[in-house]
mmCIF file with all atom_site columns, C-alpha atoms in Angstrom:
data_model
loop_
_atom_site.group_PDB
_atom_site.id
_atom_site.type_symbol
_atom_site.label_atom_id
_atom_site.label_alt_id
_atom_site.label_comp_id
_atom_site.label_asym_id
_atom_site.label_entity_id
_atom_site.label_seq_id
_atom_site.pdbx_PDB_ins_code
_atom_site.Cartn_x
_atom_site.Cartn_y
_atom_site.Cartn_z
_atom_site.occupancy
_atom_site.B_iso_or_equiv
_atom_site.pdbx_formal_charge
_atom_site.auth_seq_id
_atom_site.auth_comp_id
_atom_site.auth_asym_id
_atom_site.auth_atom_id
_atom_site.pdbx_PDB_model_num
ATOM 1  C CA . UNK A 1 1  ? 6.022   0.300   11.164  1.00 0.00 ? 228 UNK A CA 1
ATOM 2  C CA . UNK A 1 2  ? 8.404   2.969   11.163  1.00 0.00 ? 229 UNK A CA 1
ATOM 3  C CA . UNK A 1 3  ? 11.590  0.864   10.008  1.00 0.00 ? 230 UNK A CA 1
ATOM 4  C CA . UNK A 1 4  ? 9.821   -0.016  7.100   1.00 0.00 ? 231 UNK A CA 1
ATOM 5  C CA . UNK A 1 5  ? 8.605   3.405   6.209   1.00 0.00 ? 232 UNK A CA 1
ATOM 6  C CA . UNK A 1 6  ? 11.855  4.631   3.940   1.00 0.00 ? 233 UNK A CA 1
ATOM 7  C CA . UNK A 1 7  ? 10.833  1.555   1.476   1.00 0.00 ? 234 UNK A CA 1
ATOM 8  C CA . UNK A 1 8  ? 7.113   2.752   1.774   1.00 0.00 ? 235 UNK A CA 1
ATOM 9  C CA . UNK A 1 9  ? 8.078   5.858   0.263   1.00 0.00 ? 236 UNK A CA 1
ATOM 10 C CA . UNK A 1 10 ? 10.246  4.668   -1.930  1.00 0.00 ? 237 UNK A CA 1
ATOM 11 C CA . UNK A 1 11 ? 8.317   2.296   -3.258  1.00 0.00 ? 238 UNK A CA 1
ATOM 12 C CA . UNK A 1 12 ? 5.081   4.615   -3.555  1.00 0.00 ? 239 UNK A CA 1
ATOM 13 C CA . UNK A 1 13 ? 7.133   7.780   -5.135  1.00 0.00 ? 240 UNK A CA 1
ATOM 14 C CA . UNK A 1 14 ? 7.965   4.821   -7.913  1.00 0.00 ? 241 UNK A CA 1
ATOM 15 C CA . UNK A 1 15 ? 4.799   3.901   -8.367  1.00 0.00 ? 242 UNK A CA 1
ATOM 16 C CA . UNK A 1 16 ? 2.880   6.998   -8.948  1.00 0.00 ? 243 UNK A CA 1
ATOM 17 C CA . UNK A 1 17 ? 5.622   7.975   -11.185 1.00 0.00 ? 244 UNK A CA 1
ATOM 18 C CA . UNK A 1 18 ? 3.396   6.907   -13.995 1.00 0.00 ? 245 UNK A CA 1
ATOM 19 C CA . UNK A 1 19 ? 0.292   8.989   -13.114 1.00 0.00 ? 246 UNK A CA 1
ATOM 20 C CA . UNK A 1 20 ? 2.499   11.853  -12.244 1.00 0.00 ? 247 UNK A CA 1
ATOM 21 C CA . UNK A 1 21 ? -0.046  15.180  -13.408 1.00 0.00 ? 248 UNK A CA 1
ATOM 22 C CA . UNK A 1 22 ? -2.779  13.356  -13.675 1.00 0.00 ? 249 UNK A CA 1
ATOM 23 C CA . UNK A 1 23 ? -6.283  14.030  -11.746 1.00 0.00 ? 250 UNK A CA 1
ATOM 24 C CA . UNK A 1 24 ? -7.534  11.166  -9.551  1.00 0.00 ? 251 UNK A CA 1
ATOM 25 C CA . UNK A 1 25 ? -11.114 12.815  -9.764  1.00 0.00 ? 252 UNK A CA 1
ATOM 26 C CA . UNK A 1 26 ? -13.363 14.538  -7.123  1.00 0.00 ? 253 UNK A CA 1
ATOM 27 C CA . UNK A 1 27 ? -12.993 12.528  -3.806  1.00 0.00 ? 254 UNK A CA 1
ATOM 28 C CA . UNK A 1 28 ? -10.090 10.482  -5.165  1.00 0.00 ? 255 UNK A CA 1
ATOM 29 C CA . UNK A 1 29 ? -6.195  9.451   -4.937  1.00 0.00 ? 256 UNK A CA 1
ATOM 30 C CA . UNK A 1 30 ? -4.137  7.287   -6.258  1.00 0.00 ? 257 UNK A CA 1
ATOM 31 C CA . UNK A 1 31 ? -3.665  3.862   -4.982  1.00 0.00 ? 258 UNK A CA 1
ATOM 32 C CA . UNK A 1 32 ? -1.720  1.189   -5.491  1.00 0.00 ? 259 UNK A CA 1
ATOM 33 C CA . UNK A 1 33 ? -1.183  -2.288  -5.636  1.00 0.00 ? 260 UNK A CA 1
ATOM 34 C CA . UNK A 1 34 ? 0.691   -4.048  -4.619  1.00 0.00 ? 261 UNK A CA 1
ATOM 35 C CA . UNK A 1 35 ? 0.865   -2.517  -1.726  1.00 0.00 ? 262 UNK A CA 1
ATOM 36 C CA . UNK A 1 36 ? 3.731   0.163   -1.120  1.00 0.00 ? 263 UNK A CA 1
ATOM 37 C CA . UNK A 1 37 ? 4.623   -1.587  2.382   1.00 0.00 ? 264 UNK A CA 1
ATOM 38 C CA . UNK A 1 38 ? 6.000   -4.986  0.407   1.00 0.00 ? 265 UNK A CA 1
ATOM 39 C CA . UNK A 1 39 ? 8.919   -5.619  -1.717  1.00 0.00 ? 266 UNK A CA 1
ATOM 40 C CA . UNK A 1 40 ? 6.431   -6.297  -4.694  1.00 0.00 ? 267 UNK A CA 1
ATOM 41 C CA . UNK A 1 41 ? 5.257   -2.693  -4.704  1.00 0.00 ? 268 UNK A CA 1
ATOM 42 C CA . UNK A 1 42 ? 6.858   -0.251  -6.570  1.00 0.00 ? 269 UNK A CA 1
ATOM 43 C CA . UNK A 1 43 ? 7.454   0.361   -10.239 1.00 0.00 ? 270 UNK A CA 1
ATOM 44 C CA . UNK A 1 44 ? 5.208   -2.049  -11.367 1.00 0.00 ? 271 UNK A CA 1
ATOM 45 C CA . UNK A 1 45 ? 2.675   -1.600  -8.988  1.00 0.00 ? 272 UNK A CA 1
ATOM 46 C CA . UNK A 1 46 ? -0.700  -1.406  -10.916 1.00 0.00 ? 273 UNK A CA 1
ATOM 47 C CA . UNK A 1 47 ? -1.465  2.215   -9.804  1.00 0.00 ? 274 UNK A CA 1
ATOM 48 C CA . UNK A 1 48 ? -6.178  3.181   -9.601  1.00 0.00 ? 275 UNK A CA 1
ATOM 49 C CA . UNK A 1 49 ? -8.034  5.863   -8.677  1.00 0.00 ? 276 UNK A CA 1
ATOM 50 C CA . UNK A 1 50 ? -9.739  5.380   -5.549  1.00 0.00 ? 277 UNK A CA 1
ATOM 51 C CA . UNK A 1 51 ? -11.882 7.065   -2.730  1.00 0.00 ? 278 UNK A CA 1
ATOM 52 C CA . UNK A 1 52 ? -9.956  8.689   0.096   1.00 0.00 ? 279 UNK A CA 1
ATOM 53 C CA . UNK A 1 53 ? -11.926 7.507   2.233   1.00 0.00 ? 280 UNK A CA 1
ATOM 54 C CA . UNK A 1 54 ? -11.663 3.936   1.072   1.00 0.00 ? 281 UNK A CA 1
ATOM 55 C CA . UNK A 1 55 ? -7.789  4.079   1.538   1.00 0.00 ? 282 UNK A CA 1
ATOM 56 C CA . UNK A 1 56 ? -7.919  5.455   4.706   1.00 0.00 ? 283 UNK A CA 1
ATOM 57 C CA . UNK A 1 57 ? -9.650  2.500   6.539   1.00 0.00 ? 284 UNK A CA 1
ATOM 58 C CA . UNK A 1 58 ? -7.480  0.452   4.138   1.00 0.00 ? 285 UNK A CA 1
ATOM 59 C CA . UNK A 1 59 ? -4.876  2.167   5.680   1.00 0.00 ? 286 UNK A CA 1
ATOM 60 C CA . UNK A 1 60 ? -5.215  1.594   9.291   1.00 0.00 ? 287 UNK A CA 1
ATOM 61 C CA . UNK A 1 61 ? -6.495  -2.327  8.437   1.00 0.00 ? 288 UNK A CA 1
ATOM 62 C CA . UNK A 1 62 ? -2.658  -2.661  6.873   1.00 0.00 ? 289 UNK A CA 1
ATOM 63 C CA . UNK A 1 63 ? -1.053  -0.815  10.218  1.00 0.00 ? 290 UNK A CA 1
ATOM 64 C CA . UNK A 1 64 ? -3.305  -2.883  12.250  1.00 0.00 ? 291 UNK A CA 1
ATOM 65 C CA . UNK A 1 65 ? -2.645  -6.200  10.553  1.00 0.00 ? 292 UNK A CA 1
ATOM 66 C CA . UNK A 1 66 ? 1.454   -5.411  10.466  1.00 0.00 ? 293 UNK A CA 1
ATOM 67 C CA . UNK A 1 67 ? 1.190   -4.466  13.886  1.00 0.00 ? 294 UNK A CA 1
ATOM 68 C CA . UNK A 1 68 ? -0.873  -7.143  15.621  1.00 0.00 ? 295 UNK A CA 1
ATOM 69 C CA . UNK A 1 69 ? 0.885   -9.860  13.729  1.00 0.00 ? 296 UNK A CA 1
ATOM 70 C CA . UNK A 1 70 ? 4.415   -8.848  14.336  1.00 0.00 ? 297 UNK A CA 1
ATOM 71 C CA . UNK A 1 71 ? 4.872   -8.681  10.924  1.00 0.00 ? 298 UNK A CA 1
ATOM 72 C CA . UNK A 1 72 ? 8.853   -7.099  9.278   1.00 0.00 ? 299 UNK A CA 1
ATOM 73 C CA . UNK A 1 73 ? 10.200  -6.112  6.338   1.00 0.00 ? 300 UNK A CA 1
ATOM 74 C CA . UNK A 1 74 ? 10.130  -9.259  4.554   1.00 0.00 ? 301 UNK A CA 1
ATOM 75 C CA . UNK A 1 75 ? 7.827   -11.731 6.252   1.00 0.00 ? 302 UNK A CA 1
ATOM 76 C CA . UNK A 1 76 ? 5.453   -13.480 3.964   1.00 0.00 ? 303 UNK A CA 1
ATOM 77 C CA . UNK A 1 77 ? 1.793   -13.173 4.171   1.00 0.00 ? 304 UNK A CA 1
ATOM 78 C CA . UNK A 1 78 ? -1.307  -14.314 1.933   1.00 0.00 ? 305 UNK A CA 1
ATOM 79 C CA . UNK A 1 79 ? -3.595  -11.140 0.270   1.00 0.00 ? 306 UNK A CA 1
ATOM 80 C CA . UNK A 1 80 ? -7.323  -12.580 -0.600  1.00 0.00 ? 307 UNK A CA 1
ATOM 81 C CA . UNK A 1 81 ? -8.597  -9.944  -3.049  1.00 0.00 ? 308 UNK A CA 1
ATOM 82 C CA . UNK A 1 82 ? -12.609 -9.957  -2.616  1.00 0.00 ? 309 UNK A CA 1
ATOM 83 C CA . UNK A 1 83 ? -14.634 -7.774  -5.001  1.00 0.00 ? 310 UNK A CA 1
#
C-alpha cells in the first residue's frame, strides 16, 4: 500500500538501527517483528536474522493480505504466530 509506505520505512530504518554493521549471515537479512507496516513496529521491534527467501514470500503474503482485505493505516487485525 503505497500511502502507508513512508511509515514502512520509517519504522524499519528504526528498527534495524540496533543491528546497524552487523552480518545477517550467508543467505540472510534482517527481519523484523512486529512488522514494519503497523504502528507497533519500529524501535522496539524485536529485529532476527532470517532467509531472504523466507521474507520474500512473507512479503507478498503481507501485500496480499493488506490488499485483498482492504486493510489502512490503522485497521486492526489478529497475527497467529505458528512455529
Amino acid at each position: 500500500n503505497t500511502k502507508n509506505r513512508p511509515l514502512y520505512d520509517v519504522q524499519r530504518v528504526s528498527a534495524l538501527k540496533k543491528v546497524r554493521g552487523k552480518d545477517p549471515g550467508a543467505g540472510n537479512s534482517w527481519d523484523e517483528y512486529p512488522f514494519a507496516s503497523t504502528f507497533e513496529g519500529g524501535a522496539d521491534a524485536d529485529v532476527q536474522a532470517a532467509p531472504v527467501s523466507e521474507q520474500s514470500r512473507q512479503a507478498v503474503k503481507h501485500r496480499t493480505f493488506y490488499r485483498d482485505n482492504r486493510m489502512r493505516m490503522g485497521d486492526p487485525f489478529f497475527v497467529r504466530v505458528i512455529p
